[in-house]
XYZ file of C-alpha atoms in Angstrom:
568
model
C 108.890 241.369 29.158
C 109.921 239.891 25.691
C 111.533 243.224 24.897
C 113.180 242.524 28.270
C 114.456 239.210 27.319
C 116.090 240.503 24.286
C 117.928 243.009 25.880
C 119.163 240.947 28.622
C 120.312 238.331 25.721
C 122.450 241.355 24.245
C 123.727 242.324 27.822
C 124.359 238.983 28.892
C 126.209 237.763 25.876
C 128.229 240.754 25.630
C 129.197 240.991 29.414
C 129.739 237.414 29.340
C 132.296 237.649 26.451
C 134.500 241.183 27.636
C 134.436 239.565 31.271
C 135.615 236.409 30.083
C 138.412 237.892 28.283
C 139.246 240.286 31.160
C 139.491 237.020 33.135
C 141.164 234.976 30.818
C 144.067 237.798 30.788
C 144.053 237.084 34.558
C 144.361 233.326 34.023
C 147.208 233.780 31.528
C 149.244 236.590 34.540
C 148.584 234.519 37.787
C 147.639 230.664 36.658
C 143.823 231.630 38.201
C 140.802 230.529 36.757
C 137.488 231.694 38.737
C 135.451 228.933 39.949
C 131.812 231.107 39.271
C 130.489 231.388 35.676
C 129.088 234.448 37.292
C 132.381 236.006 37.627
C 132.751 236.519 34.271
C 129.483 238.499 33.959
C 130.230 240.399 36.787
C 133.724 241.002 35.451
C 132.149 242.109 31.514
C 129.321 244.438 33.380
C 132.555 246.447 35.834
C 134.379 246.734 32.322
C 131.660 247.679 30.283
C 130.468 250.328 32.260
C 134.277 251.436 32.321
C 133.978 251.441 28.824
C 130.799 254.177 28.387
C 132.346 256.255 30.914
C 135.302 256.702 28.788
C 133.112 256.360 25.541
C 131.176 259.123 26.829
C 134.187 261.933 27.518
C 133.995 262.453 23.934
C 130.382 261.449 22.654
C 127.212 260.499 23.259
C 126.597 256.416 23.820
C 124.429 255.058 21.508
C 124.787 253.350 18.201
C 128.334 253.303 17.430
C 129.435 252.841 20.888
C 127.365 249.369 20.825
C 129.030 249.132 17.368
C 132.299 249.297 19.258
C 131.327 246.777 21.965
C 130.372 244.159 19.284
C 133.703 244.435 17.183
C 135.386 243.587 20.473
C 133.267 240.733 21.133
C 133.301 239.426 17.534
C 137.033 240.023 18.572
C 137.028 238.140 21.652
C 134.931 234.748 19.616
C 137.675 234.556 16.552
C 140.532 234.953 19.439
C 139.412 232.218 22.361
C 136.905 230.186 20.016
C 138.515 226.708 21.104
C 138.471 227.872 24.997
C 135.094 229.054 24.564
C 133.715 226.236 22.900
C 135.255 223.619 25.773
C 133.533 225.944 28.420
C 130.227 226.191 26.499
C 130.328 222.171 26.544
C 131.390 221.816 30.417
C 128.511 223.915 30.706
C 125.941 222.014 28.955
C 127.081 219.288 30.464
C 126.078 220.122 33.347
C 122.704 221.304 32.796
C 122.451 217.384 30.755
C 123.981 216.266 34.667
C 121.390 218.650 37.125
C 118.530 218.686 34.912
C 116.740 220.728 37.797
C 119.244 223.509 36.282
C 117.298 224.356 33.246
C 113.723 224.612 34.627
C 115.132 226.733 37.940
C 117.207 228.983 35.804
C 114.545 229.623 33.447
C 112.019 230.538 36.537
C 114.502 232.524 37.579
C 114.732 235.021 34.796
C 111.154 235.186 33.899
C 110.202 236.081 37.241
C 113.046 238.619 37.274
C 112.290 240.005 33.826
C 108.192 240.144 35.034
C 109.647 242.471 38.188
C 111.980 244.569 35.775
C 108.938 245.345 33.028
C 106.777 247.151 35.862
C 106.631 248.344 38.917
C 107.705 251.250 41.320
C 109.098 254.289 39.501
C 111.750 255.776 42.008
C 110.787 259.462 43.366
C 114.593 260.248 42.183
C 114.307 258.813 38.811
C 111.639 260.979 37.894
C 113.968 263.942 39.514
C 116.905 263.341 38.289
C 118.100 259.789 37.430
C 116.182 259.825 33.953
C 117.741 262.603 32.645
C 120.860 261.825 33.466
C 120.986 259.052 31.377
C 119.847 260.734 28.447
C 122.155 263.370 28.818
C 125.168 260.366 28.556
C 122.835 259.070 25.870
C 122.736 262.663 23.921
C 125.818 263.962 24.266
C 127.792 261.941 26.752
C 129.486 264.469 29.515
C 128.618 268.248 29.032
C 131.015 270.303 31.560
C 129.072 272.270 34.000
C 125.871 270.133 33.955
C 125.186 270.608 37.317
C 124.496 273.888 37.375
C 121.766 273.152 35.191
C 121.057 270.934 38.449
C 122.426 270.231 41.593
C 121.858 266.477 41.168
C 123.152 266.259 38.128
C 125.992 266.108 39.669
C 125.616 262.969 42.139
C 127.410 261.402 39.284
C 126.761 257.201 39.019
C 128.640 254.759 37.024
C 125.130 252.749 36.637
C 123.718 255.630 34.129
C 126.232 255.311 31.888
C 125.989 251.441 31.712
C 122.184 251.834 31.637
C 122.556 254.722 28.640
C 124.736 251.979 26.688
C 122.029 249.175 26.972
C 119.049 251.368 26.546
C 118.502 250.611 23.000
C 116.609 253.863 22.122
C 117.275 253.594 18.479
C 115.885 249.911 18.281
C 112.996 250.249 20.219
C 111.987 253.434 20.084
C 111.909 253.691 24.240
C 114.911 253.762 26.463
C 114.887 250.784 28.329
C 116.093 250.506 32.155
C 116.519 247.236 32.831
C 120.350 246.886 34.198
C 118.780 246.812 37.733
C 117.219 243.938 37.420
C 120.308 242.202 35.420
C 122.132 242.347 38.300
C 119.028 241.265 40.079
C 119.546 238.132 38.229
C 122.948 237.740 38.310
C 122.597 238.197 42.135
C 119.613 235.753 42.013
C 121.532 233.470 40.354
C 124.344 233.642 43.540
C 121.729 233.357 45.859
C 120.199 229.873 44.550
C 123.423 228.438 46.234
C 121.754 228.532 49.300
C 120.102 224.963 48.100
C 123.347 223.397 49.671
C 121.417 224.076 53.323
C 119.390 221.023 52.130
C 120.644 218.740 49.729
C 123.680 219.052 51.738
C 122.666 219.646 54.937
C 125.547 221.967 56.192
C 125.427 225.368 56.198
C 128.481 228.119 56.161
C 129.083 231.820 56.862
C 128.285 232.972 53.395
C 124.425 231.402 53.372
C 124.001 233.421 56.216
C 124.684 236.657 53.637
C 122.786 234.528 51.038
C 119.856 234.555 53.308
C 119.908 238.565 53.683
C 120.131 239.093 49.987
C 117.017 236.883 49.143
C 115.481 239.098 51.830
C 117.131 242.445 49.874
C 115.902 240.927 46.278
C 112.355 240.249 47.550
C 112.397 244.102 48.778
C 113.185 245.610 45.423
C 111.185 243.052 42.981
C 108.707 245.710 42.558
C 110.917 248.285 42.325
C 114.435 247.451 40.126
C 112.770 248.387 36.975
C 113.620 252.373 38.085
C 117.538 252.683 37.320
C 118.216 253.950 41.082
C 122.282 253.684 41.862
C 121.692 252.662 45.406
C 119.779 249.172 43.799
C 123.088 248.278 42.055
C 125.064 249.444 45.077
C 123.605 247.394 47.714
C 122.987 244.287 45.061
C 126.838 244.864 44.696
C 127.970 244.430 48.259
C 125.733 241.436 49.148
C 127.322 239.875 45.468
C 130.976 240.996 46.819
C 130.146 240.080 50.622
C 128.884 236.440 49.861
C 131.609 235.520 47.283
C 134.057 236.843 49.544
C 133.298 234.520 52.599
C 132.782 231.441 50.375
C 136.386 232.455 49.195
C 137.589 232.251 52.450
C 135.846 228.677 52.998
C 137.248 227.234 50.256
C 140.814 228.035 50.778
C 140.465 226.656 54.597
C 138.904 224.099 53.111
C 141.375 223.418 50.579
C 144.510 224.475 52.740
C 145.658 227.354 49.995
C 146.607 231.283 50.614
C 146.117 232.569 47.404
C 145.289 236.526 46.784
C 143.887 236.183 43.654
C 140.435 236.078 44.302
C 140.214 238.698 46.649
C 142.355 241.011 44.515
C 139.450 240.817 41.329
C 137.168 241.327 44.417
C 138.379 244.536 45.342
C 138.518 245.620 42.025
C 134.810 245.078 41.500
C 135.002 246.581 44.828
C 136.391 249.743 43.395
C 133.642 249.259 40.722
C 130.817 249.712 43.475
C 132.527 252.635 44.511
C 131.594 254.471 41.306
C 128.447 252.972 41.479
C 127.699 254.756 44.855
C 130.852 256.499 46.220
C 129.315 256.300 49.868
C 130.327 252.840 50.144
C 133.944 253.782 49.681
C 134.784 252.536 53.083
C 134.378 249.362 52.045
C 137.978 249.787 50.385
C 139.392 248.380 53.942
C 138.895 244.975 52.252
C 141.779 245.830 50.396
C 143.939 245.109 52.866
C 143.658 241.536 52.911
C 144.953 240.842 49.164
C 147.600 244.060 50.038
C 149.427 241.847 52.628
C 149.033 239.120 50.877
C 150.881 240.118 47.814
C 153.397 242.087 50.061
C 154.258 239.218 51.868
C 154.752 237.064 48.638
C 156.838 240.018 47.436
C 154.661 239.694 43.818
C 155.183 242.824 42.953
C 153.733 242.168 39.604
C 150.284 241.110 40.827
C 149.804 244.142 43.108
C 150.365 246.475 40.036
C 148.171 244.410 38.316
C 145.613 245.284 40.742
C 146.111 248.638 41.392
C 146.183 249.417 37.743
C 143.086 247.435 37.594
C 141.515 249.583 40.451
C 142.968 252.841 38.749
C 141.105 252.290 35.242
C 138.123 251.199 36.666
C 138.094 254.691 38.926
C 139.730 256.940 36.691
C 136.915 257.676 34.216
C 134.357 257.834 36.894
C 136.309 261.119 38.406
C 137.231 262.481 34.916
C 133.553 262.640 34.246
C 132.746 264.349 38.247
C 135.034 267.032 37.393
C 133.609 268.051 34.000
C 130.052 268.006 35.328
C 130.250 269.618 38.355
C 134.223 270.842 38.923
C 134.686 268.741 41.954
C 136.393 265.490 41.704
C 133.733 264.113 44.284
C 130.739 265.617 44.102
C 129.069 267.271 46.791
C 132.351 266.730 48.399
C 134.449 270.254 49.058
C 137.417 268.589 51.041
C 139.512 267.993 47.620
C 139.890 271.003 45.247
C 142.188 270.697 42.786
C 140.513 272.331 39.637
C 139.829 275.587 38.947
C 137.328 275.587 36.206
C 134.955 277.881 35.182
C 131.910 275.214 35.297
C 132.555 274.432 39.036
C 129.854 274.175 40.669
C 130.229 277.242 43.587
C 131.182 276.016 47.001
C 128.114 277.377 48.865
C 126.205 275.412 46.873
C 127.940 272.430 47.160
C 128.447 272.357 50.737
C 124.406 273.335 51.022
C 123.385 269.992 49.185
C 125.684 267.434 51.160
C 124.215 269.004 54.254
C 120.797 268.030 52.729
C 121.663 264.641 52.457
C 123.104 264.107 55.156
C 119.743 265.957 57.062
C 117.123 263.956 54.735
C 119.138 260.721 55.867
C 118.353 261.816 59.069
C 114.818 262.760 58.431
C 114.611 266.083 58.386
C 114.430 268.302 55.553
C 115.635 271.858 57.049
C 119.200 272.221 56.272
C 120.086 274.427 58.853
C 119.256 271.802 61.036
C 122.632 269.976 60.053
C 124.521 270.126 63.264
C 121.437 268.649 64.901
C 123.158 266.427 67.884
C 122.770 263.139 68.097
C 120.459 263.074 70.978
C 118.026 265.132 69.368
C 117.765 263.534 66.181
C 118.148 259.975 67.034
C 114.871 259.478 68.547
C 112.583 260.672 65.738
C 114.739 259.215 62.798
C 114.188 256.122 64.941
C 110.807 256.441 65.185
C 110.061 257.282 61.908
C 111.644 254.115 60.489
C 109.054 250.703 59.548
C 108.369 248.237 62.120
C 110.880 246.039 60.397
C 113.487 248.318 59.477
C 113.588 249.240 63.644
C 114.294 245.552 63.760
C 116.891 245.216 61.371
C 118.553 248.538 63.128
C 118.232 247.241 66.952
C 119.620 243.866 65.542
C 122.269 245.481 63.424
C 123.566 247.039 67.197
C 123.172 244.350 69.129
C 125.470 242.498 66.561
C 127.777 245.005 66.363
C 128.508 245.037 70.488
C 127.784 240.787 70.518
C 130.613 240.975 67.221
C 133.138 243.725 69.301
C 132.942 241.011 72.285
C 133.708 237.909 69.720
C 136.949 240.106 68.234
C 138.172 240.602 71.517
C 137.909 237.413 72.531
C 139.281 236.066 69.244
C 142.451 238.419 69.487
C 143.331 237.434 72.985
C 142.886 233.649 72.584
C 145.059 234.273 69.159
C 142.487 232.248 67.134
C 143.866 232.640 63.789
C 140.697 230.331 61.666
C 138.258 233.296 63.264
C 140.799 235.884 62.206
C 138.829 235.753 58.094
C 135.483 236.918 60.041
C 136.990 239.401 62.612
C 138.162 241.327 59.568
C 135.079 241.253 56.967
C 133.220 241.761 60.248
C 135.513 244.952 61.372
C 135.300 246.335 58.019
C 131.424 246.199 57.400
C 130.996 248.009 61.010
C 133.257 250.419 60.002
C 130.886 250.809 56.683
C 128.021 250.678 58.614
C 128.888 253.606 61.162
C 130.286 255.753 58.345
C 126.494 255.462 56.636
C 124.864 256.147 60.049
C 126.806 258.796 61.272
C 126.608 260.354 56.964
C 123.133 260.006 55.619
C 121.623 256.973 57.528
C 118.862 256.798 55.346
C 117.550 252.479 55.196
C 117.841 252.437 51.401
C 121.411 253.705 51.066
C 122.520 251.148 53.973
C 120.478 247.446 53.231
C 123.325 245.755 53.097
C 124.459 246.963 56.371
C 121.588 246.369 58.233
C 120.693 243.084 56.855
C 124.188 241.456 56.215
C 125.876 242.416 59.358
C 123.704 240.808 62.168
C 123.193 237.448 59.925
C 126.739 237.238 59.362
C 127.083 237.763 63.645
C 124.829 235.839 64.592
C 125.697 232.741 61.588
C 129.151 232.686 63.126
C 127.894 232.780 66.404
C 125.380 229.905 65.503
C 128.248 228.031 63.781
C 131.152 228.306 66.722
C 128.241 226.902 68.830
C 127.646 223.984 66.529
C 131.625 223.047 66.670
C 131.262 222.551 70.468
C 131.090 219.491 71.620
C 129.102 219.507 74.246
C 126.069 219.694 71.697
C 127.506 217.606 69.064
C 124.662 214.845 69.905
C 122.182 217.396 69.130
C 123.916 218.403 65.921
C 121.467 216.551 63.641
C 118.309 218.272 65.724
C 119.660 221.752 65.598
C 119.831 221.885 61.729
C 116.377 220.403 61.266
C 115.422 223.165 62.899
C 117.389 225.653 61.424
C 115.929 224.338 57.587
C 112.798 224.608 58.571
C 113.143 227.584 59.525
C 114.776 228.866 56.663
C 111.964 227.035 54.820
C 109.377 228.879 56.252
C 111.713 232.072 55.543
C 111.812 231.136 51.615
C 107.900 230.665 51.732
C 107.400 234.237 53.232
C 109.527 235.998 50.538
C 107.570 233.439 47.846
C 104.270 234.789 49.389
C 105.356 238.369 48.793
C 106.385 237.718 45.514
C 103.023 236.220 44.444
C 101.415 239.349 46.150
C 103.003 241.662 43.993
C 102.527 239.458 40.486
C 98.787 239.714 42.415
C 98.484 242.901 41.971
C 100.494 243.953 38.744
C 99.554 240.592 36.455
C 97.050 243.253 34.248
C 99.068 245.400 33.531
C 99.927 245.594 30.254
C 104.110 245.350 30.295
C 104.255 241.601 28.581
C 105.647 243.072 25.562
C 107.258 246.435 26.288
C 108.815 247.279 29.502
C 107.234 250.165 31.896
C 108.408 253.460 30.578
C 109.602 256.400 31.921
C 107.191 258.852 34.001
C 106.572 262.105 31.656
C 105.968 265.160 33.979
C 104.238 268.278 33.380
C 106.356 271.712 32.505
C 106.511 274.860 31.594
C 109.236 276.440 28.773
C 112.334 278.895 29.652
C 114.636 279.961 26.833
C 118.486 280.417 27.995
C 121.061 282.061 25.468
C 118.158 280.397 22.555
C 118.032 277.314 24.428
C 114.483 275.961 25.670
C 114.502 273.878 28.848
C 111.555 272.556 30.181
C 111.074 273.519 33.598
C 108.968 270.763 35.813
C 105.977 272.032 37.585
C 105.334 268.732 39.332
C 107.324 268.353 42.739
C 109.820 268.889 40.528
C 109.412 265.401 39.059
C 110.069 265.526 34.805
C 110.927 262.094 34.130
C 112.903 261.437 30.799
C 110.668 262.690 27.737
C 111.380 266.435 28.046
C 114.708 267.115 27.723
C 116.953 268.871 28.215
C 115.274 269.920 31.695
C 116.483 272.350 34.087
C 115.334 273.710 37.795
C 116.648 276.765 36.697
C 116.887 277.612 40.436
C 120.347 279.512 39.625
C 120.772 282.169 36.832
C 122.877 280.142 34.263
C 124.297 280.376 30.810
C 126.148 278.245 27.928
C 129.957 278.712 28.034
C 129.850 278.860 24.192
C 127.521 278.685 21.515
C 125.995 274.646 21.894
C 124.871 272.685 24.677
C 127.848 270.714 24.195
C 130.494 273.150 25.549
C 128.696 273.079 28.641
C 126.984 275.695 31.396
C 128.419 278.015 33.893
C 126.467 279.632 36.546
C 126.378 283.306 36.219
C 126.823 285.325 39.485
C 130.116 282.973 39.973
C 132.218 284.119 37.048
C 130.590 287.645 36.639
């Protein structure tokens, strides 16, 4: 845990400092300052992990890409010290004003730091996630790397973030704790939910607050493995719940301005590269798009497409040198003609294995499977609770279709902000159903969209009149209900510390599994070859299925690996 804390100290302070000068160069275009001192971390971890994707087209990210970082932020400290310095003592002055701050926030991150220094190590991390990020770590991007393996190729913006803050070289371990960061961070957006008492009102956005205390009590045991879909899902709750509270305070406040929403989508675009199956999330864009268009500011929608277009570009650069395909396992866009690319049989063969292993089978051939015949036993298959969260995610969906009808022909324009979040997460949703509708790679779906249904619901009821006397009774019941909710997740909590307090993580964090293998030379290269489930963790490296006959495209590592029977 205490290496934990120092690491998170480097992250946060360095996040903290690139976001707030991303932000600040926002302030400075459009006259916008964000209203969340969690912006600006969310806005310095979307940059920096731009950064080691384009640090890492040309070397590996260690040492003197950290170097790099800290120059900038040294940078950023001589450049806005005054600015800083007046938000460092607004800040403290508030923690002097809500002394409750300091003692919650400091809860807060021990408790995350406890669940990021043990735990779960993901089945896929031990496959493939670990030595991913030591290949960024290594040598950055080799072309052709996934022929050495097929999964080497599900390319994730969250390795090369977690390569930059791994620290090797410091502490002689490569840490993994950028999952539970934005565990924090996410934590930190959650504790907002408070206003349910001390205020007693509740809006649209605690409903989404409620479903990602649910989502963070699910992976407490678990975010210490570096798995994409963790920062994915973490991601859209983060985007889902600042977007509605956006939307609340400019009704509130009686202001249309696309700001907001804009930096949204571009942290949208960030969660893209994170895990490109959310990608139809993207819809959001259209909000800020019309917008902008309809305040002809031409200047603030290239703003934000430029934005979007950075913050993409080096995730695809870094797709096509590893596997030849800009979007990997993706066949439908072929543009390059390399001779790394990954062959198209074999492409095709592993997104039909996702999409069957979503669907819980694990025979490929079974991929055109109808829906009637593998409904039933996915559904089956699935916990007791996730078969609630799926028959409530429907019954929202057709309760939500009714509400947007009726919305659109009573021309209710103050519903028209949840018809279209609503619309676009059940677009989402049926896109990760109908894809690979495995429960980890759609939480956020299947928590997030009934709550959000059924809060509006709750709250159009409330605004009636006919029970306005019983107002004061309905939300005393709905807090203690959400009070007995908080104490369920806080009994699961204490379970897990129950059964993970000995173990012996209160200095150093958990490390990587270290799988058995066996040795195969190719062109005077050894790979280790896992012998366990395939499972070799991070340790011995470089590792390689080997299931393909393969061989270097020059005389290092570095110039990359072609498969054989394709170019000969």
């Amino acid at each position: 845990m205490l290496v934990i804390l120092i690491n998170w100290l480097y992250i946060g302070i360095t996040t903290f400092l690139v976001g707030y000068a991303i932000l600040g160069l926002f302030a400075r275009l459009f006259e916008y300052r964000t209203r969340h001192m969690v912006s600006y971390f969310f806005a310095g971890l979307a940059t920096v992990t731009v950064y080691s994707q384009f640090y890492s087209l040309f070397s590996g990210v260690g040492v003197v890409a950290n170097i790099v970082l800290c120059v900038f932020c040294m940078g950023v400290v001589v450049c806005c010290r005054q600015s800083l310095g007046k938000l460092w003592k607004e800040t403290v002055d508030v923690f002097v004003n809500q002394k409750w701050r300091l003692p919650v926030y400091v809860l807060l991150i021990l408790l995350m730091s406890y669940g990021t220094s043990r735990g779960y190590m993901h089945f896929d991390t031990s496959l493939y996630h670990a030595q991913s990020i030591r290949w960024i770590e290594e040598y950055g991007v080799v072309p052709g790397l996934g022929n050495l393996q097929s999964r080497f190729g599900y390319n994730s913006a969250s390795f090369a973030l977690t390569a930059l803050y791994s620290m090797k070289n410091v502490f002689r371990q490569s840490l993994h704790t950028t999952a539970g960061f934005f565990a924090l961070l996410s934590s930190s957006i959650a504790l907002d939910i408070r206003f349910v008492f001390t205020k007693k009102r509740i809006r649209l956005s605690d409903f989404a607050r409620i479903g990602l205390i649910f989502y963070l009590s699910v992976i407490f045991s678990e975010m210490m493995s570096p798995a994409s879909d963790y920062y994915a899902m973490l991601l859209l709750f983060d985007i889902l719940i600042l977007w509605l509270g956006e939307d609340e305070y400019q009704k509130e406040h009686e202001i249309s301005n696309p700001t907001p929403y804009g930096l949204l989508c571009i942290l949208l675009v960030y969660a893209v590269t994170v895990k490109f199956s959310v990608a139809p999330l993207l819809l959001l864009v259209l909000k800020p798009a019309a917008m902008l268009i309809a305040k002809k500011d031409v200047k603030q929608i290239g703003v934000c497409l430029l934005g979007g277009l950075v913050t993409s570009v080096p995730f695809f650069a870094r797709n096509v040198l590893i596997s030849g395909w800009l979007i990997y396992p993706s066949t439908i866009i072929d543009l390059f003609p390399v001779d790394w690319k990954i062959p198209k049989g074999q492409a095709d063969f592993d997104a039909a294995e996702i999409g069957v292993y979503g669907k819980g089978m694990t025979d490929v051939t079974l991929k055109d499977t109808p829906f009637a015949e593998w409904f039933l036993p996915w559904f089956w298959e699935l916990k007791s609770l996730e078969k609630v969260f799926f028959l409530m995610t429907v019954l929202a969906v057709i309760i939500g279709i009714i509400c947007v009808i009726n919305t659109i022909a009573q021309k209710k324009k103050d519903q028209y902000n949840f018809v279209f979040v609503f619309l676009v997460f059940t677009v989402s949703a049926m896109f990760w159903f109908l894809s690979a509708p495995l429960i980890r790679y759609g939480y956020a779906y299947v928590v997030a969209l009934p709550l959000i249904t059924f809060g509006f619901i709750y709250l159009k009821i409330l605004e009636n009149v006919w029970i306005e006397r019983y107002m004061s009774g309905v939300h005393k019941a709905f807090v203690v209900m959400l009070a007995l909710f908080l104490a369920t997740r806080v009994k699961g909590l204490g379970e897990d510390i129950a059964r993970t307090y000995k173990d012996p993580y209160y200095l150093l964090q958990m490390d990587y599994e270290d799988g058995e293998a066996v040795t195969q030379e190719v062109d005077g290269v050894t790979f280790y070859v896992p012998t366990d489930r395939a499972l070799i963790g991070y340790h011995k490296f470089p590792s390689s299925l080997l299931v393909w006959p393969i061989e270097l495209r020059g005389d290092s590592i570095e110039e990359g690996f072609r498969q054989i029977e394709a170019w000969k």
